[in-house]
Amino acid sequence: MGAREVGLPEVVGSGSLPSRVTIWEVGARDGLQNESVVVPVAVKLEFLDRLATAGLSVLEATSFVHPKWVPQLADAAELLAGLSPRPGVVYPVLVPNERGLDRALEAGVTHIAIFASATETFASRNLNRTLDSQFEMFEPTVSRALAAGLDVRGYVSMCFGDPWEGPVARSQVVAVGERLLEMGCSQLSLGDTIGVATPGQVESLLEGFRDVSRLAVHFHDTYGQALSNTLAALRCGVTTVDSSAGGLGGCPYAESATGNLATEDLVWMLDGLGVETGVDLDKLVETSVWMAEQLGRPSPSRVVRALSK
């Protein structure tokens, strides 16, 4: 008899946690951009539709990064043209600069995200900019997006460790993040791009920001710390968590980055804590099993493996 058939996980609340958490699902973008093969548009569209059916209300759909850098998402315009948006679901897209914004506006998107670096080396390798000059690229993109009525989210990569520079100073991450918020980003997602953070680091970094309610967290599970880091963030007041269905993804610019926190693993934990997400875990597992079949390999999510036996 399976765990779900006997009513597991048992719901036992814990203090200092939010009553509800918004899951920012990144599987279709951050997950698939790291695949070695290009997934057909029809499969991506069905993936998004299945995720919406499972109750996820924020689905990061794709990216308008130049196809040379992320060929797996070169079909962004075609994807959005074929998308049938679900009521109550938003479909943000990632844009790197004004050219990406132009393409997003042509596609009629309403939510975009920009991505910054917390370190000098990653800014150079990923954005071809210095840590400071990256903002020269963001400012016109954000101001134009806001003028067009779009919501703008800011990502900050390498918040807890950098494969070239090592530990990252908290003050440096906070300075980059606060600047994006002041620029007009409605929310800031703090990324543990190579998955090296531990809960004490998470608590320390969050304490450095003025308004935790505007923060989200984005953990990779390289060292198995993503769930514990997420729980630490929730105890600090964070209510939005990025995750990827089936644990898909990594970072094409950082070889040491492995998969994202699996959405199923996150939902299992939150269900057990009595924290609402609006997500049907069984339908989500079915979706990730289906996507794993499309990709020709098993899902790395432990909950997917446990519930699909």
XYZ file of C-alpha atoms in Angstrom:
309
model
C 0.000 0.000 0.000
C 1.347 3.438 -0.961
C 1.952 6.434 1.274
C -0.900 8.464 -0.220
C -3.366 5.618 0.255
C -2.837 5.673 4.010
C -2.996 9.449 4.318
C 0.693 10.362 4.391
C 2.334 12.701 5.059
C 0.609 13.334 8.370
C -0.090 17.042 8.812
C 1.744 18.452 11.811
C 2.301 22.194 11.900
C 5.401 23.971 13.107
C 5.776 27.463 14.500
C 7.004 30.543 12.641
C 5.840 29.422 9.216
C 3.564 31.209 6.738
C 0.066 29.802 6.267
C 0.485 29.803 2.490
C 3.454 29.662 0.109
C 3.481 30.634 -3.557
C 5.480 28.222 -5.681
C 7.213 29.883 -8.623
C 7.516 26.944 -11.005
C 10.622 27.202 -13.196
C 10.663 23.749 -14.800
C 9.664 24.873 -18.282
C 12.398 27.519 -18.378
C 15.209 26.884 -15.898
C 14.604 23.158 -16.083
C 14.515 22.624 -19.824
C 17.221 25.171 -20.686
C 19.813 22.792 -19.296
C 18.729 19.746 -21.295
C 21.186 18.391 -23.840
C 18.427 18.071 -26.437
C 15.817 20.540 -27.605
C 12.367 19.565 -26.366
C 9.644 20.035 -29.028
C 7.295 23.000 -28.597
C 4.276 20.693 -28.428
C 5.809 18.865 -25.455
C 6.626 22.149 -23.711
C 3.063 23.379 -24.195
C 1.632 20.166 -22.791
C 4.074 20.387 -19.870
C 2.830 23.885 -19.028
C -0.779 22.790 -19.355
C -0.251 19.794 -17.082
C 1.496 21.994 -14.490
C -1.460 24.386 -14.507
C -3.845 21.459 -14.098
C -1.852 20.410 -11.022
C -2.633 23.784 -9.450
C 0.553 25.762 -10.001
C -0.333 29.412 -10.556
C 3.060 30.850 -11.574
C 4.707 29.091 -14.515
C 7.891 30.635 -15.840
C 7.371 29.721 -19.452
C 10.552 30.498 -21.373
C 13.387 32.933 -21.960
C 14.243 35.481 -24.626
C 17.967 35.005 -24.161
C 19.805 34.905 -27.495
C 19.454 31.410 -29.059
C 23.248 31.255 -29.405
C 23.559 31.049 -25.618
C 20.497 28.953 -24.804
C 19.466 27.066 -27.971
C 17.016 24.939 -25.982
C 14.754 28.015 -25.677
C 15.168 29.396 -29.178
C 11.482 28.626 -29.773
C 10.256 31.168 -27.186
C 8.109 33.187 -29.603
C 6.580 30.037 -31.099
C 5.859 28.675 -27.626
C 4.073 31.814 -26.466
C 2.106 32.033 -29.715
C 0.803 28.513 -29.095
C 0.090 28.977 -25.401
C -3.499 28.943 -24.154
C -3.228 30.764 -20.804
C -5.259 29.374 -17.930
C -7.366 31.808 -15.886
C -5.544 32.734 -12.696
C -2.168 31.526 -13.972
C 0.684 33.884 -14.878
C 3.427 32.969 -17.330
C 6.549 35.086 -16.720
C 9.419 35.040 -19.196
C 13.079 35.802 -18.649
C 14.581 38.713 -20.599
C 18.288 39.605 -20.580
C 18.148 43.110 -22.068
C 16.122 45.536 -24.177
C 16.254 43.281 -27.239
C 14.747 40.507 -25.167
C 12.133 42.929 -23.855
C 11.185 43.911 -27.408
C 10.518 40.272 -28.213
C 8.559 39.801 -24.989
C 6.380 42.824 -25.721
C 5.713 41.551 -29.237
C 4.579 38.267 -27.684
C 2.176 40.083 -25.369
C 3.629 38.933 -22.061
C 2.581 40.612 -18.807
C 5.340 39.446 -16.453
C 9.070 39.430 -17.067
C 12.159 38.610 -15.043
C 15.692 39.948 -15.362
C 18.778 38.182 -14.030
C 21.742 39.787 -12.312
C 24.934 38.508 -10.740
C 26.137 38.959 -7.188
C 29.762 38.378 -8.227
C 32.230 39.995 -10.587
C 33.299 36.774 -12.325
C 29.815 35.467 -13.006
C 28.738 38.900 -14.286
C 31.640 38.790 -16.726
C 31.066 35.200 -17.843
C 27.252 35.292 -17.936
C 26.427 38.895 -18.854
C 29.685 40.141 -20.375
C 29.535 42.998 -17.876
C 31.212 44.070 -14.676
C 29.363 43.789 -11.388
C 28.548 47.492 -11.525
C 27.981 47.972 -15.258
C 25.340 45.228 -15.387
C 22.872 47.790 -14.071
C 23.373 49.940 -17.157
C 21.746 47.087 -19.076
C 18.935 46.563 -16.570
C 17.819 50.155 -16.032
C 16.335 50.859 -19.498
C 14.863 47.356 -19.648
C 13.090 47.729 -16.311
C 11.922 51.307 -16.910
C 10.473 50.424 -20.309
C 8.782 47.305 -18.940
C 7.193 49.240 -16.079
C 6.041 51.973 -18.462
C 4.352 49.268 -20.555
C 2.525 47.985 -17.457
C 4.562 44.806 -17.004
C 5.456 43.290 -13.668
C 9.218 42.841 -13.255
C 10.996 40.294 -11.102
C 14.713 40.353 -10.405
C 16.937 37.277 -10.073
C 20.326 37.433 -8.372
C 22.690 34.546 -9.086
C 25.605 33.293 -6.956
C 24.184 34.639 -3.696
C 25.853 32.065 -1.434
C 28.939 30.921 -3.278
C 30.716 31.318 -6.601
C 32.744 28.523 -8.264
C 35.503 30.983 -9.204
C 35.461 33.368 -6.234
C 34.360 31.147 -3.361
C 32.198 32.603 -0.547
C 30.245 35.734 -1.477
C 30.057 38.669 0.933
C 26.544 39.220 2.293
C 26.915 42.984 1.840
C 27.651 42.490 -1.858
C 24.520 40.386 -2.422
C 22.359 42.836 -0.501
C 23.749 45.793 -2.452
C 22.925 44.146 -5.788
C 19.483 43.040 -4.621
C 18.447 46.337 -3.073
C 19.493 48.147 -6.219
C 17.190 45.952 -8.304
C 14.315 46.554 -5.895
C 14.897 50.300 -5.995
C 14.931 50.103 -9.782
C 11.342 48.837 -9.710
C 11.441 45.052 -9.402
C 8.380 43.897 -7.473
C 10.169 40.810 -6.182
C 13.731 39.612 -5.799
C 14.691 35.939 -6.105
C 17.924 35.042 -4.322
C 19.665 32.194 -6.111
C 21.992 29.560 -4.716
C 23.179 28.817 -8.229
C 25.679 26.081 -7.336
C 23.790 24.738 -4.322
C 26.399 25.380 -1.614
C 24.277 27.267 0.946
C 23.396 26.004 4.407
C 20.558 27.268 6.655
C 22.703 29.613 8.740
C 23.881 31.361 5.595
C 20.305 31.714 4.412
C 19.174 33.289 7.666
C 22.162 35.635 7.709
C 21.577 36.857 4.162
C 17.849 37.419 4.620
C 18.519 39.483 7.725
C 20.479 41.897 5.561
C 17.457 42.982 3.514
C 15.042 45.698 4.535
C 11.836 43.947 3.405
C 11.788 40.137 3.445
C 8.225 40.119 2.082
C 9.609 41.103 -1.333
C 12.080 38.224 -1.418
C 11.887 34.760 -2.933
C 14.444 31.965 -2.756
C 15.842 29.737 -5.482
C 17.877 26.767 -4.282
C 19.758 24.112 -6.195
C 20.186 20.742 -4.534
C 23.819 20.029 -5.383
C 24.704 19.126 -1.789
C 21.234 18.027 -0.673
C 20.531 21.247 1.211
C 17.693 22.771 -0.820
C 14.811 21.719 1.445
C 16.566 22.642 4.688
C 17.527 25.999 3.217
C 13.944 26.556 2.090
C 12.607 25.820 5.566
C 15.103 28.306 7.031
C 13.907 30.952 4.551
C 10.250 30.317 5.402
C 10.996 30.765 9.094
C 12.511 34.146 8.216
C 9.301 35.291 6.520
C 9.795 34.353 2.862
C 6.540 33.222 1.203
C 7.622 32.578 -2.417
C 9.817 29.623 -3.331
C 11.192 28.764 -6.764
C 11.242 25.102 -7.692
C 11.247 22.848 -10.724
C 8.859 19.985 -11.396
C 10.742 16.715 -11.214
C 13.915 18.499 -10.108
C 14.803 19.469 -13.678
C 17.512 21.965 -14.409
C 20.817 23.486 -13.530
C 22.686 26.445 -14.973
C 24.257 26.395 -18.451
C 26.912 28.894 -17.323
C 28.039 27.085 -14.160
C 29.078 23.469 -14.646
C 28.918 22.677 -10.933
C 25.235 23.590 -10.732
C 22.948 20.556 -10.616
C 19.181 20.314 -10.492
C 16.785 22.734 -8.890
C 14.785 21.944 -5.791
C 12.104 19.498 -6.973
C 8.607 20.935 -6.715
C 7.256 17.582 -5.532
C 9.761 17.403 -2.682
C 8.823 20.952 -1.678
C 5.082 20.230 -1.793
C 5.478 17.033 0.256
C 7.221 19.023 2.990
C 4.734 21.889 2.900
C 1.751 19.516 2.876
C 3.137 17.826 5.983
C 3.591 21.189 7.685
C 0.033 22.254 6.891
C 1.214 25.100 4.647
C -1.139 25.715 1.719
C 0.165 25.779 -1.855
C -2.897 24.999 -3.961
C -0.952 22.185 -5.642
C -2.299 18.680 -6.182
C 0.777 16.561 -5.466
C -0.524 13.426 -7.183
C -1.251 15.292 -10.423
C 2.137 16.956 -10.218
C 3.879 13.606 -9.827
C 1.987 12.294 -12.851
C 3.220 15.308 -14.816
C 6.852 14.770 -13.856
C 6.660 11.057 -14.641
C 5.289 11.989 -18.058
C 8.051 14.572 -18.649
C 10.713 12.089 -17.548
C 9.389 9.749 -20.236
C 9.695 12.537 -22.817
C 13.299 13.116 -21.768
C 14.121 9.411 -21.645
C 15.441 9.300 -18.088
C 14.025 9.032 -14.550
C 13.198 12.068 -12.466
C 15.766 12.942 -9.776
C 12.945 13.954 -7.406
C 12.768 11.567 -4.469
C 9.043 12.157 -4.019
C 8.384 11.432 -7.689
C 10.329 8.180 -7.397
C 8.602 7.178 -4.171
C 5.060 7.919 -5.330
C 5.414 6.486 -8.832
C 6.562 3.009 -7.830
